[in-house]
Coordinates of C-alpha atoms and ligand atoms in Angstrom, one line a residue:
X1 CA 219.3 49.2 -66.3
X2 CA 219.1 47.0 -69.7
X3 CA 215.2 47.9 -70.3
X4 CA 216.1 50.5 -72.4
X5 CA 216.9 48.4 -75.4
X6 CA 214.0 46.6 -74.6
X7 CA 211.4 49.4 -74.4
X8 CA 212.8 51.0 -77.8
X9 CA 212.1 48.1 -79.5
X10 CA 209.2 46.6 -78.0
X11 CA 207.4 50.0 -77.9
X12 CA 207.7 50.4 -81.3
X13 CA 205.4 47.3 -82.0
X14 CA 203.4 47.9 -79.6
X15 CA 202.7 51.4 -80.5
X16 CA 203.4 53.1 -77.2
X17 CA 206.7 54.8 -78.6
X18 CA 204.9 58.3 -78.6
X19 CA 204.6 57.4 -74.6
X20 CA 208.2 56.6 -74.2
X21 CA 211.0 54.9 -75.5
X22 CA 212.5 54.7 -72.0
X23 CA 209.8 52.5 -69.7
X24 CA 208.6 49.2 -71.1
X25 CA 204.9 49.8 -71.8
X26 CA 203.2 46.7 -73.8
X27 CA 199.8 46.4 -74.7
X28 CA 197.5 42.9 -74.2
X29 CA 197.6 40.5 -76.4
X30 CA 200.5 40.8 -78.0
X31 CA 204.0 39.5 -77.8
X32 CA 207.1 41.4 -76.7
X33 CA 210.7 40.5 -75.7
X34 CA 212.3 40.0 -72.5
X35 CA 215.7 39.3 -71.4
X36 CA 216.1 38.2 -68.3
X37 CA 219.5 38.4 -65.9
X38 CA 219.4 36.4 -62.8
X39 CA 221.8 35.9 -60.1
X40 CA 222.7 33.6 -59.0
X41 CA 222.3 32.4 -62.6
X42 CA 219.6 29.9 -63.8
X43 CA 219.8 26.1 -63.2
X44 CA 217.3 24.4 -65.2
X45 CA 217.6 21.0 -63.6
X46 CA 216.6 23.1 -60.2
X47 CA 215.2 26.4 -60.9
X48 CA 211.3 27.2 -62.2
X49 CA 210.6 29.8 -64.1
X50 CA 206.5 30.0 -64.3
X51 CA 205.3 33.0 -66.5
X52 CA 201.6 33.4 -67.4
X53 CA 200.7 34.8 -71.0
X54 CA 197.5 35.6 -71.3
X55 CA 196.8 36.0 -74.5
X56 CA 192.4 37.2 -74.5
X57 CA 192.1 40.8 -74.6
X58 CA 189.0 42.5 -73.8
X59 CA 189.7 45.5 -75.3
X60 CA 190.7 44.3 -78.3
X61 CA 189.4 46.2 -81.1
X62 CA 189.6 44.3 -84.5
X63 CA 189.5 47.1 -87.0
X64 CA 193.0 49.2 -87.5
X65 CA 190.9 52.4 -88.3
X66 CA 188.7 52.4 -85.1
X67 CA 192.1 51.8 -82.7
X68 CA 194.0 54.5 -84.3
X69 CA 190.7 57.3 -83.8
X70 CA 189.9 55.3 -80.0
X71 CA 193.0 55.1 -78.8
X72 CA 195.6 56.7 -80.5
X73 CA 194.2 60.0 -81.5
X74 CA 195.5 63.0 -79.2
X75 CA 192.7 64.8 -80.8
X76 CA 189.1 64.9 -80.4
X77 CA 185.2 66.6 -81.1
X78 CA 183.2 67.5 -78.3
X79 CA 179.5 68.5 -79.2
X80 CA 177.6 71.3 -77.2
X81 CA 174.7 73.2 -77.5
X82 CA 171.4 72.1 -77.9
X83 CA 170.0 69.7 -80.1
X84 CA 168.7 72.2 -83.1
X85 CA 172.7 74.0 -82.9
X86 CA 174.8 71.5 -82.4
X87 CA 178.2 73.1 -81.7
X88 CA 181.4 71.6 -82.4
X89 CA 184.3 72.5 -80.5
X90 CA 188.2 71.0 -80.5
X91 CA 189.6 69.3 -77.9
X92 CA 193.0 68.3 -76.9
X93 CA 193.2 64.9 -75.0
X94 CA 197.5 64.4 -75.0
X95 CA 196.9 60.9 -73.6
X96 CA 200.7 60.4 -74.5
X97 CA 202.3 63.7 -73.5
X98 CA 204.8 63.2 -70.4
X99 CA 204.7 61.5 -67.4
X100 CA 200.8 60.4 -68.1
X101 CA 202.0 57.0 -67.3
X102 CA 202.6 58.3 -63.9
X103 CA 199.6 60.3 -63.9
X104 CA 197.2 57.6 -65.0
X105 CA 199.1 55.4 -62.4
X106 CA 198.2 57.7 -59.5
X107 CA 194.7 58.2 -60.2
X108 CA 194.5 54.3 -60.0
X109 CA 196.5 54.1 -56.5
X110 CA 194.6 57.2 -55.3
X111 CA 190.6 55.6 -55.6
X112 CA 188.9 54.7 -52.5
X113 CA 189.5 50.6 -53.3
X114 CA 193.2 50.9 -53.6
X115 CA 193.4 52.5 -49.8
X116 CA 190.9 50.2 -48.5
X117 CA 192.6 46.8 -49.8
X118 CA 196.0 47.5 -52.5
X119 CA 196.6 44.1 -53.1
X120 CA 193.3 43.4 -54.1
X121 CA 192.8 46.6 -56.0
X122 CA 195.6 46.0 -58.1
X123 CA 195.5 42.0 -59.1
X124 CA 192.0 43.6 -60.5
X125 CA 193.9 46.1 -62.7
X126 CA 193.4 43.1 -65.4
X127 CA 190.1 43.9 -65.9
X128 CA 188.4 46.7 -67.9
X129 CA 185.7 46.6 -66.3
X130 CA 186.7 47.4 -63.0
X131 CA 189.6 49.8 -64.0
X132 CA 186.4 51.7 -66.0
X133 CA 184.4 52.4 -62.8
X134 CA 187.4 53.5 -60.9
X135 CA 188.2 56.1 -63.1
X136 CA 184.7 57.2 -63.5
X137 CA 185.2 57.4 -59.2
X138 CA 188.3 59.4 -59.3
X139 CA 187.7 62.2 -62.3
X140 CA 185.4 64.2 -60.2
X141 CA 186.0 65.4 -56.5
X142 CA 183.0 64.2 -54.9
X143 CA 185.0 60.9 -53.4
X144 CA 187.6 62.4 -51.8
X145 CA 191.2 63.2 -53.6
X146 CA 189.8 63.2 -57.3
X147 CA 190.9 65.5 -60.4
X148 CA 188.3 68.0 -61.1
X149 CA 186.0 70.6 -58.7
X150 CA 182.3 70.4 -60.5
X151 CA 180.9 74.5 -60.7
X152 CA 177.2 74.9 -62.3
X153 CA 176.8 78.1 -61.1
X154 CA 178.6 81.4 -61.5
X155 CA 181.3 81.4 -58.9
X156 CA 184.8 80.5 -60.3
X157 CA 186.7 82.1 -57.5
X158 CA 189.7 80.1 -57.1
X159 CA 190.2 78.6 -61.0
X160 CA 188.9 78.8 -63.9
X161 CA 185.1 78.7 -65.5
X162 CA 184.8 75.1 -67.2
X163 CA 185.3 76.8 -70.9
X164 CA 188.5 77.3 -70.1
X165 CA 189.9 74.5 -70.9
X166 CA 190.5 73.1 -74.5
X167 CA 192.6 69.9 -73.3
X168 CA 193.1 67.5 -70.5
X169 CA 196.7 67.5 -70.0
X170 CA 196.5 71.0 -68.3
X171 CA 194.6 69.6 -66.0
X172 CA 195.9 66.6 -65.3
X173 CA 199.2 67.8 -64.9
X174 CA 197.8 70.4 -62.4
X175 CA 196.2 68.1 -60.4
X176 CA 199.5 65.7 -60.2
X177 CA 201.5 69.1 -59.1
X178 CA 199.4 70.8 -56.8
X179 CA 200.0 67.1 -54.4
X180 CA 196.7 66.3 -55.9
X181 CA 193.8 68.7 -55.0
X182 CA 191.3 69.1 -57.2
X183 CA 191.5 71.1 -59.9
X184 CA 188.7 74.0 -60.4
X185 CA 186.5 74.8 -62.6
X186 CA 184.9 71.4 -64.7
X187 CA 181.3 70.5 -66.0
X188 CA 180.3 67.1 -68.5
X189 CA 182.3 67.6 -71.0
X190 CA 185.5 68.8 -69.5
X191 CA 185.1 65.1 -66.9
X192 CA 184.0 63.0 -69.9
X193 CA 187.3 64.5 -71.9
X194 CA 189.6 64.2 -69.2
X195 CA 188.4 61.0 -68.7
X196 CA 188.7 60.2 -72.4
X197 CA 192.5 61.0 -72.0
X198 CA 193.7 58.3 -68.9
X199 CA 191.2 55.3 -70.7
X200 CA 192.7 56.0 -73.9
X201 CA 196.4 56.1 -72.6
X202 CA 195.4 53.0 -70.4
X203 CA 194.5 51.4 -73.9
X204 CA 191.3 51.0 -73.6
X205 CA 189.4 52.2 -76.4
X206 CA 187.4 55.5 -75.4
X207 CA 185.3 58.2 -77.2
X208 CA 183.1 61.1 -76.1
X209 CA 179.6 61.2 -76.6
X210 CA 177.0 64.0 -76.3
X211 CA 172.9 63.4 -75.6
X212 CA 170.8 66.3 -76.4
X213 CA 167.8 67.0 -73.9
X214 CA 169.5 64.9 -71.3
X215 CA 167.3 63.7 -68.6
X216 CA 168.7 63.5 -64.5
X217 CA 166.1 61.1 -63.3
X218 CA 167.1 61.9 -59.2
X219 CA 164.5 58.8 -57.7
X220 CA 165.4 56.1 -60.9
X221 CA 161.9 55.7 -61.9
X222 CA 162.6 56.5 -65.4
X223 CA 160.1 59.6 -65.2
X224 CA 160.8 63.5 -65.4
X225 CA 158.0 65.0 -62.9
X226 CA 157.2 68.9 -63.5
X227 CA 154.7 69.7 -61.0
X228 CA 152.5 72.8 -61.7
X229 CA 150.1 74.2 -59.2
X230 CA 146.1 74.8 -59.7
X231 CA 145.2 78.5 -58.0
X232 CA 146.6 79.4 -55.6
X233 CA 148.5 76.1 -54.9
X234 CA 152.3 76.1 -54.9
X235 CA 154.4 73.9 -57.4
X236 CA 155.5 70.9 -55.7
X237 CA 159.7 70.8 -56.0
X238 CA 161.0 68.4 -58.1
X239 CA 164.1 67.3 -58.2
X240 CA 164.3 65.9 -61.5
X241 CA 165.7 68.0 -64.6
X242 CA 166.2 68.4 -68.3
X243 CA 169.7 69.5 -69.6
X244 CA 169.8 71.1 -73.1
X245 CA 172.8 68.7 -73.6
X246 CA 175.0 66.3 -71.5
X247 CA 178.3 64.7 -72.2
X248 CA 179.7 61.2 -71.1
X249 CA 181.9 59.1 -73.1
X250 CA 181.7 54.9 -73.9
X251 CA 184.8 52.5 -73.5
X252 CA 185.2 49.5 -75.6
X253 CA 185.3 46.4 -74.0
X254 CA 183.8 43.3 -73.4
X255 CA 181.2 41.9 -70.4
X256 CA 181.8 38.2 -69.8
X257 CA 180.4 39.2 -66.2
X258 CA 177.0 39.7 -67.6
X259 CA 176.4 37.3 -70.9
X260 CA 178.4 34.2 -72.2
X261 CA 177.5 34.9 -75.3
X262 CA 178.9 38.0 -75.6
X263 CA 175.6 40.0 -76.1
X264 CA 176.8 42.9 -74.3
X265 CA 180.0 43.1 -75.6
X266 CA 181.4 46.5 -77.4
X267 CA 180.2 50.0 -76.1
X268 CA 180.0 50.7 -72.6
X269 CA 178.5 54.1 -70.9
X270 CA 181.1 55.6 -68.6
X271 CA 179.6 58.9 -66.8
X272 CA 182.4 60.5 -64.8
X273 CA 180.0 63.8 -63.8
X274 CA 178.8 63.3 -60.0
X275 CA 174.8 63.0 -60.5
X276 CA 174.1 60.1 -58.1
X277 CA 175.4 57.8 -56.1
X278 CA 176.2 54.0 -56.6
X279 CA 177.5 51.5 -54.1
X280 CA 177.9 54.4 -52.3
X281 CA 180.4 56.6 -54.6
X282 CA 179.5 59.2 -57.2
X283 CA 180.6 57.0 -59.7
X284 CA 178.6 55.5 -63.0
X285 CA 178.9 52.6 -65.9
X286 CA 179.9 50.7 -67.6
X287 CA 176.8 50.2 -68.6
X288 CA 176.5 48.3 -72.2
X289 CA 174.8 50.6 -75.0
X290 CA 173.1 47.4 -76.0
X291 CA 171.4 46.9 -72.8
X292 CA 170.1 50.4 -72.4
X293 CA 168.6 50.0 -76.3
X294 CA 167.2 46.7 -74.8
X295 CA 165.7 48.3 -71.7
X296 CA 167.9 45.7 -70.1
X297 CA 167.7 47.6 -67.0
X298 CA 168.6 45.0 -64.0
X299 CA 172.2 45.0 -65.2
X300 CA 174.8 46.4 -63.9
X301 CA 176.4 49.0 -64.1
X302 CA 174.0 51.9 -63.7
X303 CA 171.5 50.7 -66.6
X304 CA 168.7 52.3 -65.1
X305 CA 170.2 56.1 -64.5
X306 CA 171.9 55.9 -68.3
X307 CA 168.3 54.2 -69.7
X308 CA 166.6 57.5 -68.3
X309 CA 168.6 60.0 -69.5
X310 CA 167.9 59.0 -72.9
X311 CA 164.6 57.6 -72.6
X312 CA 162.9 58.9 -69.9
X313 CA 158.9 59.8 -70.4
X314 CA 158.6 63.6 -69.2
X315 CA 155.4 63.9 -67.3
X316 CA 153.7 67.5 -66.2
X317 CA 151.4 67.1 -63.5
X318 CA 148.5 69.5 -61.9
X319 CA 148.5 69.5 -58.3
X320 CA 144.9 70.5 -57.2
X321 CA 144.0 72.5 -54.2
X322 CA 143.4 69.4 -52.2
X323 CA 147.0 68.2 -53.0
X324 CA 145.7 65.3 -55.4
X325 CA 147.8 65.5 -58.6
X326 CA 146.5 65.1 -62.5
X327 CA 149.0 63.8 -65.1
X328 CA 148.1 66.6 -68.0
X329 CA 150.9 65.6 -70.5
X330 CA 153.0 63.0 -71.2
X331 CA 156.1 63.3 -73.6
X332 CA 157.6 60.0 -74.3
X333 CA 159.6 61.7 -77.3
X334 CA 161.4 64.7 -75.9
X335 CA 164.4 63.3 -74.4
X336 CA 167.6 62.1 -75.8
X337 CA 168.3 63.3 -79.4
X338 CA 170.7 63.6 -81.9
X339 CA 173.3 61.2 -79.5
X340 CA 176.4 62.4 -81.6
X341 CA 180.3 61.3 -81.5
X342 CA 183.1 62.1 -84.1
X343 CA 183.7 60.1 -86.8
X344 CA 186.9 57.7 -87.1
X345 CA 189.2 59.4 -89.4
X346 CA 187.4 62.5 -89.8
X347 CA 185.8 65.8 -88.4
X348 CA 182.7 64.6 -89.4
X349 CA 179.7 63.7 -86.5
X350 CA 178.1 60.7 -86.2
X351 CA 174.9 60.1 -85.2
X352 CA 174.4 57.1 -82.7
X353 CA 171.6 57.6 -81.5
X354 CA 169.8 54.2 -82.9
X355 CA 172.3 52.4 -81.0
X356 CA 171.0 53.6 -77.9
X357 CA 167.5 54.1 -78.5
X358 CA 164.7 52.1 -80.8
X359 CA 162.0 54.1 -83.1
X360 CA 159.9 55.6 -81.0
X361 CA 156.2 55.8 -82.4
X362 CA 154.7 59.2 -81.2
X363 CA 152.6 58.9 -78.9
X364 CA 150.4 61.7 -77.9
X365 CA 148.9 61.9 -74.3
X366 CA 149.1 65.3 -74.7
X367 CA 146.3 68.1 -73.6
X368 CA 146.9 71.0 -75.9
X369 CA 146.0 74.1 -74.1
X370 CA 148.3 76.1 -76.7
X371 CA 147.9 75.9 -80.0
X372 CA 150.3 78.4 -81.3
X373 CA 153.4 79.7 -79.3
X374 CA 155.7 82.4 -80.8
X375 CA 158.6 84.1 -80.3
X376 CA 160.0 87.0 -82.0
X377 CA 163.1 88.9 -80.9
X378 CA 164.1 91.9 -82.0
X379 CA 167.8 92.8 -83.9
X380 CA 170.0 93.3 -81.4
X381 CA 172.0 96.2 -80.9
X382 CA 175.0 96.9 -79.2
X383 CA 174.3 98.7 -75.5
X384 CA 170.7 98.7 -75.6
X385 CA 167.7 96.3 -74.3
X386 CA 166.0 93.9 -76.9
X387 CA 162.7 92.8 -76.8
X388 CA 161.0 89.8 -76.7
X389 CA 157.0 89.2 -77.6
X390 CA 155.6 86.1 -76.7
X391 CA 152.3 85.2 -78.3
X392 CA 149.7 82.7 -77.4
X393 CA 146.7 81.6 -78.6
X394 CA 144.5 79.1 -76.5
X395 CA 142.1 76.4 -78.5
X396 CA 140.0 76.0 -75.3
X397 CA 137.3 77.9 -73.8
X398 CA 138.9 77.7 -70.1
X399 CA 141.4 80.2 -67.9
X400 CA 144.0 79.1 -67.2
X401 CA 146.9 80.8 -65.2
X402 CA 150.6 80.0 -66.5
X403 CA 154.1 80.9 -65.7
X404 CA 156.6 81.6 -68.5
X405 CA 160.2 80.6 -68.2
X406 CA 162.6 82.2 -70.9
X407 CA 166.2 81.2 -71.0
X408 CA 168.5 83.2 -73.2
X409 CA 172.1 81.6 -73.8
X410 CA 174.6 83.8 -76.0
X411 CA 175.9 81.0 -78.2
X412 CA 178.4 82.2 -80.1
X413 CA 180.7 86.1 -80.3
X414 CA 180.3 86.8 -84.1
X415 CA 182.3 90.1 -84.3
X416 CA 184.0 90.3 -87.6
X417 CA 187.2 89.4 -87.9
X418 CA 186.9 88.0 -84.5
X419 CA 190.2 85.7 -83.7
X420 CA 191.2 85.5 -86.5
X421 CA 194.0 83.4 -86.2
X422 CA 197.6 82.4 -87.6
X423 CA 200.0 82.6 -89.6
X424 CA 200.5 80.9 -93.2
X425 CA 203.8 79.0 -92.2
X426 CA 201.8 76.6 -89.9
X427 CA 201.9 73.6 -93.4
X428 CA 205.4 72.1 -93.1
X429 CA 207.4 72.5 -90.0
X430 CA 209.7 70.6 -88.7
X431 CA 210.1 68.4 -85.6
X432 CA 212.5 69.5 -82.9
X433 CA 212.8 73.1 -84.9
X434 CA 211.1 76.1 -83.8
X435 CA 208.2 77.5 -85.2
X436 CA 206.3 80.8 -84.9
X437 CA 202.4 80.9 -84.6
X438 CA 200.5 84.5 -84.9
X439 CA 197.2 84.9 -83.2
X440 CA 195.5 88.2 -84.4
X441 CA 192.8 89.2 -82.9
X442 CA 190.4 92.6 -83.4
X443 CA 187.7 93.8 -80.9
X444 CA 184.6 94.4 -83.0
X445 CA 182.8 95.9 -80.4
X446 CA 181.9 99.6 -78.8
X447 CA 183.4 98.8 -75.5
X448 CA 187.0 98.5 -74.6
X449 CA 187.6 94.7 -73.6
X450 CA 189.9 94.2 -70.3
X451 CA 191.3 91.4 -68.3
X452 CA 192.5 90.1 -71.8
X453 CA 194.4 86.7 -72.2
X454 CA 195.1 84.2 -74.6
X455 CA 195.8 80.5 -73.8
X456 CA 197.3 78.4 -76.4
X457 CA 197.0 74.3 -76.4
X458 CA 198.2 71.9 -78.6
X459 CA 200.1 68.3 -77.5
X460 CA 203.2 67.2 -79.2
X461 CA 203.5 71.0 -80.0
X462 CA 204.6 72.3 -76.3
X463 CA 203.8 71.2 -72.8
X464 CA 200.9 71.9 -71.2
X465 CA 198.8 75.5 -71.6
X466 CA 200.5 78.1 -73.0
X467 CA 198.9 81.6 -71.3
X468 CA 199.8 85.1 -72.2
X469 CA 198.0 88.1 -70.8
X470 CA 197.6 91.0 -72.6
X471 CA 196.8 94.6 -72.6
X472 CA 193.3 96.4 -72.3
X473 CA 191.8 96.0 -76.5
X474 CA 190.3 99.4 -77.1
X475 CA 187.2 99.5 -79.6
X476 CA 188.2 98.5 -83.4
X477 CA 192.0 97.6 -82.1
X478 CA 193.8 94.5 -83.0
X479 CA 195.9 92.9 -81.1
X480 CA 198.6 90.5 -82.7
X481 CA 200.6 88.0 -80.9
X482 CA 203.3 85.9 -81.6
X483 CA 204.2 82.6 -80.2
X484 CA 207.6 80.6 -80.4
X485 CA 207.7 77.1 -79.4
X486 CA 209.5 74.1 -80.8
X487 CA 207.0 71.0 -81.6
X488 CA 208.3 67.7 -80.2
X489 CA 206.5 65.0 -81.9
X490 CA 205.6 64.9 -85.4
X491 CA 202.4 63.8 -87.4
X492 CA 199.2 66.2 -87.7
X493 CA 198.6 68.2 -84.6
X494 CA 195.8 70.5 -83.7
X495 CA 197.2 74.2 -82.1
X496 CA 194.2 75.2 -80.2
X497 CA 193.7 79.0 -78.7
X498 CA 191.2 80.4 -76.6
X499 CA 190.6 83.8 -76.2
X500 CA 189.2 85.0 -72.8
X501 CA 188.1 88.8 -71.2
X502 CA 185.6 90.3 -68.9
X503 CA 183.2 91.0 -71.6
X504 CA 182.7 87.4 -72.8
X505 CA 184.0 84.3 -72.2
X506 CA 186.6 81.5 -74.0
X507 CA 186.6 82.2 -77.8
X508 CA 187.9 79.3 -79.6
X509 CA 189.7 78.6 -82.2
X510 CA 192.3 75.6 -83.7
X511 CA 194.1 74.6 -86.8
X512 CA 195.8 72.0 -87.7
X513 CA 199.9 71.9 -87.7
X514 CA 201.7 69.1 -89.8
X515 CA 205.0 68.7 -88.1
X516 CA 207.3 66.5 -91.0
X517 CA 209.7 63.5 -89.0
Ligands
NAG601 C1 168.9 67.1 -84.7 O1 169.8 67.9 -85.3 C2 169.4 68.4 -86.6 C3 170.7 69.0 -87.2 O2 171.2 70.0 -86.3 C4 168.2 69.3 -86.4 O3 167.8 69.8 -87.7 C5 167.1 68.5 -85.8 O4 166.0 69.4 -85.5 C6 167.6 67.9 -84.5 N1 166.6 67.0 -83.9 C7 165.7 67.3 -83.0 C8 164.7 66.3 -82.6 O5 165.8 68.4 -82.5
NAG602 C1 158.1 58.9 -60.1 O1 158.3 59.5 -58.9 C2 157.5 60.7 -58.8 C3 158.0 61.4 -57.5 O2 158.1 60.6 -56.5 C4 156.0 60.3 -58.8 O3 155.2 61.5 -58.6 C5 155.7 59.6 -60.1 O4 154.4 59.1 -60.0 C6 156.7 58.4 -60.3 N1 156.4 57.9 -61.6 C7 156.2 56.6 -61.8 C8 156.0 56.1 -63.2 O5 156.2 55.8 -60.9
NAG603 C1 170.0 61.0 -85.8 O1 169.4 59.8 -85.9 C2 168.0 59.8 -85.4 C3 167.5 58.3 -85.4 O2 167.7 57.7 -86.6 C4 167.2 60.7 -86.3 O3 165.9 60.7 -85.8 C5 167.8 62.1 -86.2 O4 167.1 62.9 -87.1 C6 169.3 62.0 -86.6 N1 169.8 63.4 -86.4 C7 170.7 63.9 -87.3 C8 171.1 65.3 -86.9 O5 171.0 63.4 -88.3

């Protein structure tokens, strides 16, 4: 009943006032005061009082700039698309909107570990490195009572697609509610940014990273097998696949478990997105960046699955009639590219990749068969087919029978002024005073757009998702809506609004809000 004094003031140095200013949160490493009232009251002649202070953190990130982006920051950059169109998109994390103590603190007492034994899962809560790889456990369904439903295909019957979301929060919050089932629809990024949220609110530093042509190396021999068949021979299955991009995130911290002299120490690969098993759970990391650059790959955690997708060697192999198999190309360059994160301080990307990965020196194994491929497409046009010529020319004398595969993603709705959004007055509000925020938004297209809605995001702004529906946009028609919400905490603040009907999906757009003390 006294801790409130002592949670204003302690969480105010400790930087856990935008949490609360009602529970005593302290972060490691630091002192805080304590006042304590015992009855019957303290004898010191008879009475012990033992307290241990540890005072080694292995989170402890030295440089002020790096904490405020890794741990602090509600707001982060999540790269998709594939590596030659690398597409940025805003994301929400609200590691310090309400009751994410509580949530953070059921996701730990829900993982396998804390049913099986509690009083050994939680005197292990001290240690990052454990806490890590039950989270990575508990953000996807696949072990029983976890936050998010994975969906690769088409089906979203029951939720929402995965580019729904522009925050974790929602989600979070949804899963605590709903007495904890999981919540549908995520892929990569949407566990790796959820993820983001509960390490960063636990104070452990935590950002999101995206690899471009991201290998899924099923048997951990560090190869990608494509098997293609000789006449009249059928391709040979393979499990093993190449994704245009995937998205995991790294948490700070260091591995006294795995070198004294702290050669491991700093970034850590935490893959929350079920692929494969490990001890048994769909669960992955930390494995330290360092080791993977090393090819350290007899460490734990994971080394070897992480080492592949970045490094695997892609090999193509002929099966012949008589089932005996030819290795015709080998492509130790192809995957992982462009390994990008946001910058601290800024919207900018950074490029990591040489932290994970040394020079590679091309290495070519390959049998050309192809010397030119081309593509051309024609304009598109609203309503009707387009075309697309594919032309080869072979340097080599033999036949050879080939399948084509073509894979055509629509990137990005470019209608004119397509959501365009928001009013001027968005510069100086004030906290705890309402403010108005105007999406407009204009169907540029021939077709009338239905099933409309807009969902609006934006922590310290209002609580949770904000979701309007609207009416049926006819061709050329503009729809304007207003908002009214009063924002709660002050600082800059990114409003985020997605845009969602039948005809496409989860148009995105955010600005920034700077809401004055
Ligand atoms: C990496 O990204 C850049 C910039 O988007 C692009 O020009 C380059 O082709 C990409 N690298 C590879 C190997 O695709
Ligand atoms: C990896 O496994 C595949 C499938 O079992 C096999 O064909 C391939 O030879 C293996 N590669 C290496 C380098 O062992
Ligand atoms: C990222 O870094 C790698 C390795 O230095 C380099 O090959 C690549 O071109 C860089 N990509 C971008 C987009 O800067």
């Amino acid at each position: 009943c006294r801790s409130l004094a002592v949670a204003l003031t302690n969480n105010k140095e400790h930087r856990t006032s935008e949490i609360s200013v009602k529970e005593l949160i302290v972060r490691r490493g630091q002192a805080f005061k304590l006042t304590l009232r015992l009855a019957p009251p303290f004898r010191p002649t008879f009475d012990q009082l033992t307290m241990t202070v540890v005072t080694e953190d292995w989170v402890f990130l030295p440089d002020e700039a790096e904490r405020q982006e890794y741990v602090m920051n509600e707001h982060g950059i999540i790269y998709k698309g594939v590596d030659k169109y690398i597409d940025p998109t805003h994301w929400d994390f609200g590691q310090f909107e309400e009751d994410m103590v509580k949530i953070c603190m059921k996701i730990l007492d829900y993982n396998v570990k804390h049913k099986q034994d509690p009083a050994d899962d939680v005197s292990a809560r001290c240690n990052p490195i454990y806490v890590s790889r039950v989270v990575t456990c508990m953000i996807n369904s696949e072990n029983g009572g976890g936050i998010l439903k994975g969906q690769w295909g088409m089906d979203f019957r029951g939720g929402v697609p995965p580019t729904h979301w522009s925050g974790s929060y929602a989600i979070l919050k949804k899963w605590s509610n709903s007495v904890f089932s999981s919540v549908k629809y995520g892929q990569c990024w949407v566990y790796a940014a959820v993820m983001c949220s509960v390490m960063r609110l636990l104070g452990i530093p935590c950002r999101v990273v995206t690899n471009y042509q991201s290998a899924h190396d099923t048997n951990k021999n560090l190869t990608v097998d494509t098997y293609y068949a000789d006449y009249g021979v059928r391709e040979k299955e393979s499990k093993d696949s190449v994704w245009n991009y995937h998205v995991w995130v790294e948490g700070w911290m260091r591995r006294p478990d795995l070198a004294k002299d702290g050669k491991y120490d700093g970034w850590q690969v935490l893959d929350p997105t079920p692929q494969e098993k490990s001890d048994g759970m769909f669960c992955c990391g930390p494995a330290p960046v360092s080791a993977i650059r090393n090819g350290d790959t007899h460490l734990k955690y994971d080394v070897p699955f992480v080492f592949a997708e970045v490094n695997a060697d892609c090999i193509t192999w002929l099966v012949k009639r008589d089932g005996s198999m030819v290795n015709i190309e080998t492509d130790s360059i192809k995957i992982g590219q462009n390994i990008s994160t946001k910058s601290v301080g800024t919207n900018d990307r950074m490029n990591i990749t040489d932290s994970y990965k040394q020079k590679e020196v091309a290495e070519s194994k390959r049998l050309h068969f192809f010397k030119f491929v081309t593509l051309k497409v024609s304009k598109p046009v609203d309503g009707e087919d387009v075309s697309l010529k594919l032309i080869l020319n072979s340097d080599s004398s033999a036949t050879r029978r080939l399948s084509i595969s073509v894979a055509v993603q629509a990137m990005r709705f470019t209608g004119q002024p397509a959501g365009n959004i928001l009013s001027e007055a968005l510069e100086q509000e004030l906290v705890n005073r309402e403010m108005t925020a105007e999406v407009l938004f204009q169907n540029p297209g021939q077709e009338i757009l239905r099933d409309c809605s807009l969902t609006l995001t934006g922590s310290g702004l209002f609580n949770g998702e904000l979701i309007t529906r609207l009416p049926d946009l006819l061709p050329n028609n503009r729809v304007r809506v207003k908002f009214h919400f009063v924002p709660y905490k002050s600082g800059d603040r990114t409003l985020l609004v997605d845009f969602d009907c039948a005809s496409f999906r989860d148009i995105k757009k955010s600005c920034t809000v700077i809401v004055k003390p």
